[in-house]
Amino acid sequence: MFDITLRPLKDSLFNPCCHYIPTSIKPLHITLFGFASGLLSCYFAASAPTNASLSLPFWAFNRVLDCLDGALARHRGTASDLGGFLDLLADFIIYSLLPIATAQGSAATDSSTWKAIAALEATFHVNNFILFYLAAVAEKARAEKREGNTGGNDKTKELTSVMMRPALIEGMESGLIFTAMLGFPEAIKELSWTMAGLVAFGIVQRNVWAVKALQ
């Protein structure tokens, strides 16, 4: 919900850091370091109470590196589709694993907790389908426009300018809820149901927009 609004603030924080990163370190290296950090966060969350306190620092490191890799790529003019693909892939893997790892670490044995986790993961999959279907339609529209064959469809033109339709839950909100899960694993069931409900609301938002835009 606030990702676009906070983008200038994020850029102002991370762009200056790019001047101090050695040229031998590529954006892809930072993506991989961030992914490894996210996996370690999940590992420590799942192995609670042993070293559970390490899950939050590694999660925070993952979030910082996730911002830094894109900033560095743009700063050097090396942003690429491959880099964006790997960055999103790493994010989705960590986002999927983290609630499961937290529930595992909290020694949840009641079915209601795992039902909450299942509902949350299901909303992730539906939401991701919507996002990437719309992205595919937008790419198709751009290709048709390059070929001079848009067919005069104003709705299609609108799609070309929107890759990720804003919704109630985006990157910042997800990060805050995941942080709360790691900090308060005993509340994993309540947090999972809350996040599932918020993501579901965002799904409805995007569906309403998509139906209008695709007609």
Short mmCIF file of C-alpha atoms in Angstrom, two decimals:
data_model
loop_
_atom_site.label_atom_id
_atom_site.label_comp_id
_atom_site.label_asym_id
_atom_site.label_seq_id
_atom_site.Cartn_x
_atom_site.Cartn_y
_atom_site.Cartn_z
CA MET A 1 0.00 0.00 0.00
CA PHE A 2 2.88 2.37 0.78
CA ASP A 3 5.60 0.92 -1.49
CA ILE A 4 5.30 3.59 -4.19
CA THR A 5 5.08 6.39 -1.62
CA LEU A 6 8.15 5.17 0.24
CA ARG A 7 10.24 4.52 -2.88
CA PRO A 8 11.95 7.97 -2.83
CA LEU A 9 12.87 7.48 0.83
CA LYS A 10 14.31 4.06 0.12
CA ASP A 11 16.32 5.38 -2.80
CA SER A 12 17.67 8.26 -0.72
CA LEU A 13 18.90 5.77 1.88
CA PHE A 14 20.47 3.17 -0.40
CA ASN A 15 21.69 5.13 -3.43
CA PRO A 16 24.55 6.82 -1.51
CA CYS A 17 25.73 3.38 -0.31
CA CYS A 18 26.34 2.30 -3.91
CA HIS A 19 29.38 4.60 -4.17
CA TYR A 20 31.22 2.57 -1.55
CA ILE A 21 30.60 -0.91 -2.94
CA PRO A 22 33.64 -2.35 -4.77
CA THR A 23 33.15 -2.92 -8.47
CA SER A 24 34.06 -6.58 -7.93
CA ILE A 25 30.76 -7.00 -6.08
CA LYS A 26 27.90 -7.31 -8.55
CA PRO A 27 24.18 -6.83 -7.87
CA LEU A 28 23.71 -10.57 -8.37
CA HIS A 29 26.20 -11.25 -5.56
CA ILE A 30 24.13 -9.10 -3.23
CA THR A 31 20.96 -10.92 -4.30
CA LEU A 32 22.58 -14.26 -3.49
CA PHE A 33 23.91 -13.00 -0.14
CA GLY A 34 20.44 -11.74 0.70
CA PHE A 35 18.88 -15.06 -0.28
CA ALA A 36 21.35 -16.95 1.90
CA SER A 37 20.59 -14.60 4.76
CA GLY A 38 16.87 -15.21 4.34
CA LEU A 39 17.39 -18.97 4.35
CA LEU A 40 19.43 -18.70 7.54
CA SER A 41 16.65 -16.65 9.12
CA CYS A 42 14.16 -19.40 8.27
CA TYR A 43 16.54 -22.06 9.57
CA PHE A 44 17.02 -20.36 12.92
CA ALA A 45 13.28 -19.67 13.20
CA ALA A 46 12.54 -23.35 12.59
CA SER A 47 15.18 -24.52 15.08
CA ALA A 48 13.76 -22.49 18.01
CA PRO A 49 14.44 -22.23 20.84
CA THR A 50 18.04 -23.02 19.84
CA ASN A 51 19.56 -19.84 18.35
CA ALA A 52 16.08 -18.48 17.62
CA SER A 53 17.33 -14.98 18.43
CA LEU A 54 19.43 -15.08 15.26
CA SER A 55 16.41 -15.26 12.97
CA LEU A 56 15.56 -11.56 13.27
CA PRO A 57 19.07 -10.21 12.52
CA PHE A 58 19.37 -12.41 9.44
CA TRP A 59 15.89 -11.38 8.34
CA ALA A 60 16.82 -7.71 8.73
CA PHE A 61 20.01 -8.34 6.73
CA ASN A 62 17.92 -10.01 4.03
CA ARG A 63 15.65 -6.96 3.79
CA VAL A 64 18.57 -4.54 3.57
CA LEU A 65 20.27 -6.53 0.82
CA ASP A 66 16.98 -6.90 -1.04
CA CYS A 67 16.84 -3.11 -1.30
CA LEU A 68 20.53 -2.72 -2.05
CA ASP A 69 20.83 -5.08 -5.02
CA GLY A 70 18.30 -3.17 -7.11
CA ALA A 71 19.73 0.20 -6.06
CA LEU A 72 23.21 -0.93 -7.11
CA ALA A 73 21.99 -2.27 -10.45
CA ARG A 74 20.26 1.01 -11.25
CA HIS A 75 23.25 3.03 -10.05
CA ARG A 76 25.59 1.15 -12.40
CA GLY A 77 23.12 0.97 -15.25
CA THR A 78 23.22 -2.82 -15.20
CA ALA A 79 19.59 -3.54 -14.27
CA SER A 80 18.37 -6.57 -16.24
CA ASP A 81 15.39 -8.87 -16.58
CA LEU A 82 17.49 -11.75 -15.26
CA GLY A 83 18.41 -9.77 -12.16
CA GLY A 84 14.78 -8.88 -11.54
CA PHE A 85 13.72 -12.49 -12.04
CA LEU A 86 16.27 -13.86 -9.57
CA ASP A 87 15.47 -11.15 -7.05
CA LEU A 88 11.74 -11.93 -7.12
CA LEU A 89 12.38 -15.68 -7.08
CA ALA A 90 14.50 -15.33 -3.95
CA ASP A 91 11.85 -13.16 -2.28
CA PHE A 92 9.02 -15.58 -3.02
CA ILE A 93 10.98 -18.55 -1.70
CA ILE A 94 11.77 -16.79 1.57
CA TYR A 95 8.23 -15.41 1.92
CA SER A 96 6.83 -18.92 1.49
CA LEU A 97 9.26 -20.57 3.89
CA LEU A 98 9.23 -18.04 6.71
CA PRO A 99 5.70 -18.63 8.09
CA ILE A 100 6.21 -22.40 7.90
CA ALA A 101 9.59 -22.16 9.62
CA THR A 102 8.17 -19.95 12.35
CA ALA A 103 5.31 -22.36 13.03
CA GLN A 104 7.76 -25.26 13.10
CA GLY A 105 9.96 -23.43 15.59
CA SER A 106 7.02 -22.58 17.81
CA ALA A 107 6.38 -26.32 18.12
CA ALA A 108 2.84 -25.88 16.86
CA THR A 109 0.97 -29.17 17.07
CA ASP A 110 -2.64 -28.00 16.86
CA SER A 111 -4.26 -28.25 13.46
CA SER A 112 -5.70 -24.73 13.71
CA THR A 113 -2.21 -23.20 13.47
CA TRP A 114 -1.33 -25.19 10.39
CA LYS A 115 -4.70 -24.35 8.85
CA ALA A 116 -3.80 -20.67 9.29
CA ILE A 117 -0.43 -21.28 7.61
CA ALA A 118 -2.13 -23.17 4.75
CA ALA A 119 -4.65 -20.35 4.25
CA LEU A 120 -1.85 -17.79 4.17
CA GLU A 121 0.19 -19.78 1.64
CA ALA A 122 -2.93 -20.21 -0.51
CA THR A 123 -3.53 -16.46 -0.63
CA PHE A 124 0.12 -15.99 -1.64
CA HIS A 125 -0.33 -18.32 -4.61
CA VAL A 126 -3.58 -16.71 -5.79
CA ASN A 127 -2.14 -13.21 -5.41
CA ASN A 128 1.02 -14.14 -7.31
CA PHE A 129 -1.04 -15.66 -10.12
CA ILE A 130 -2.97 -12.40 -10.53
CA LEU A 131 0.18 -10.29 -10.49
CA PHE A 132 2.01 -12.34 -13.06
CA TYR A 133 -0.97 -12.86 -15.34
CA LEU A 134 -1.42 -9.10 -15.49
CA ALA A 135 2.32 -8.71 -16.08
CA ALA A 136 2.10 -11.17 -18.99
CA VAL A 137 -0.85 -9.25 -20.47
CA ALA A 138 1.08 -6.01 -20.09
CA GLU A 139 4.08 -7.49 -21.91
CA LYS A 140 1.81 -8.73 -24.69
CA ALA A 141 0.30 -5.25 -25.00
CA ARG A 142 3.75 -3.67 -25.23
CA ALA A 143 4.76 -6.13 -27.95
CA GLU A 144 1.61 -5.31 -29.93
CA LYS A 145 2.25 -1.61 -29.51
CA ARG A 146 5.80 -2.01 -30.85
CA GLU A 147 4.35 -3.77 -33.88
CA GLY A 148 1.77 -1.02 -34.35
CA ASN A 149 -1.09 -3.41 -33.66
CA THR A 150 -2.75 -2.22 -30.47
CA GLY A 151 -6.15 -2.37 -32.09
CA GLY A 152 -7.17 0.94 -30.53
CA ASN A 153 -7.95 -0.69 -27.18
CA ASP A 154 -7.52 1.99 -24.53
CA LYS A 155 -7.86 -0.58 -21.74
CA THR A 156 -4.87 -2.46 -23.11
CA LYS A 157 -2.85 0.73 -23.22
CA GLU A 158 -3.69 1.27 -19.57
CA LEU A 159 -2.25 -2.12 -18.72
CA THR A 160 1.09 -1.27 -20.28
CA SER A 161 1.77 1.30 -17.57
CA VAL A 162 0.86 -0.97 -14.65
CA MET A 163 2.99 -3.99 -13.88
CA MET A 164 2.19 -4.51 -10.19
CA ARG A 165 -1.19 -3.07 -9.31
CA PRO A 166 -1.07 -1.51 -5.82
CA ALA A 167 -3.08 -3.24 -3.09
CA LEU A 168 -3.55 -3.25 0.67
CA ILE A 169 -0.62 -5.60 1.29
CA GLU A 170 2.67 -4.99 -0.55
CA GLY A 171 6.34 -5.32 0.27
CA MET A 172 6.54 -3.02 3.28
CA GLU A 173 3.42 -4.39 4.96
CA SER A 174 4.53 -7.98 4.32
CA GLY A 175 7.95 -7.23 5.80
CA LEU A 176 6.40 -5.81 8.96
CA ILE A 177 4.13 -8.81 9.49
CA PHE A 178 6.95 -11.29 8.85
CA THR A 179 9.06 -9.38 11.36
CA ALA A 180 6.24 -9.68 13.89
CA MET A 181 6.08 -13.44 13.24
CA LEU A 182 9.75 -13.84 14.01
CA GLY A 183 9.57 -11.58 17.04
CA PHE A 184 6.40 -13.15 18.44
CA PRO A 185 6.29 -16.76 17.19
CA GLU A 186 3.68 -17.65 19.80
CA ALA A 187 1.27 -15.44 17.83
CA ILE A 188 1.95 -17.13 14.50
CA LYS A 189 -1.64 -18.39 14.13
CA GLU A 190 -3.21 -14.98 14.71
CA LEU A 191 -0.67 -13.20 12.52
CA SER A 192 -1.15 -15.74 9.72
CA TRP A 193 -4.93 -15.36 9.73
CA THR A 194 -4.55 -11.58 9.82
CA MET A 195 -2.14 -11.52 6.91
CA ALA A 196 -4.24 -14.03 4.94
CA GLY A 197 -7.26 -11.77 5.37
CA LEU A 198 -5.35 -8.68 4.27
CA VAL A 199 -3.86 -10.43 1.24
CA ALA A 200 -7.33 -11.75 0.34
CA PHE A 201 -8.65 -8.18 0.47
CA GLY A 202 -5.84 -7.15 -1.88
CA ILE A 203 -6.78 -10.00 -4.21
CA VAL A 204 -10.32 -8.63 -4.39
CA GLN A 205 -8.94 -5.13 -5.08
CA ARG A 206 -6.79 -6.36 -7.96
CA ASN A 207 -9.58 -8.56 -9.34
CA VAL A 208 -12.00 -5.66 -9.47
CA TRP A 209 -9.44 -3.56 -11.31
CA ALA A 210 -8.44 -6.40 -13.64
CA VAL A 211 -12.00 -7.21 -14.68
CA LYS A 212 -12.57 -3.58 -15.64
CA ALA A 213 -9.20 -3.24 -17.41
CA LEU A 214 -9.44 -6.46 -19.39
CA GLN A 215 -12.97 -6.00 -20.73
#
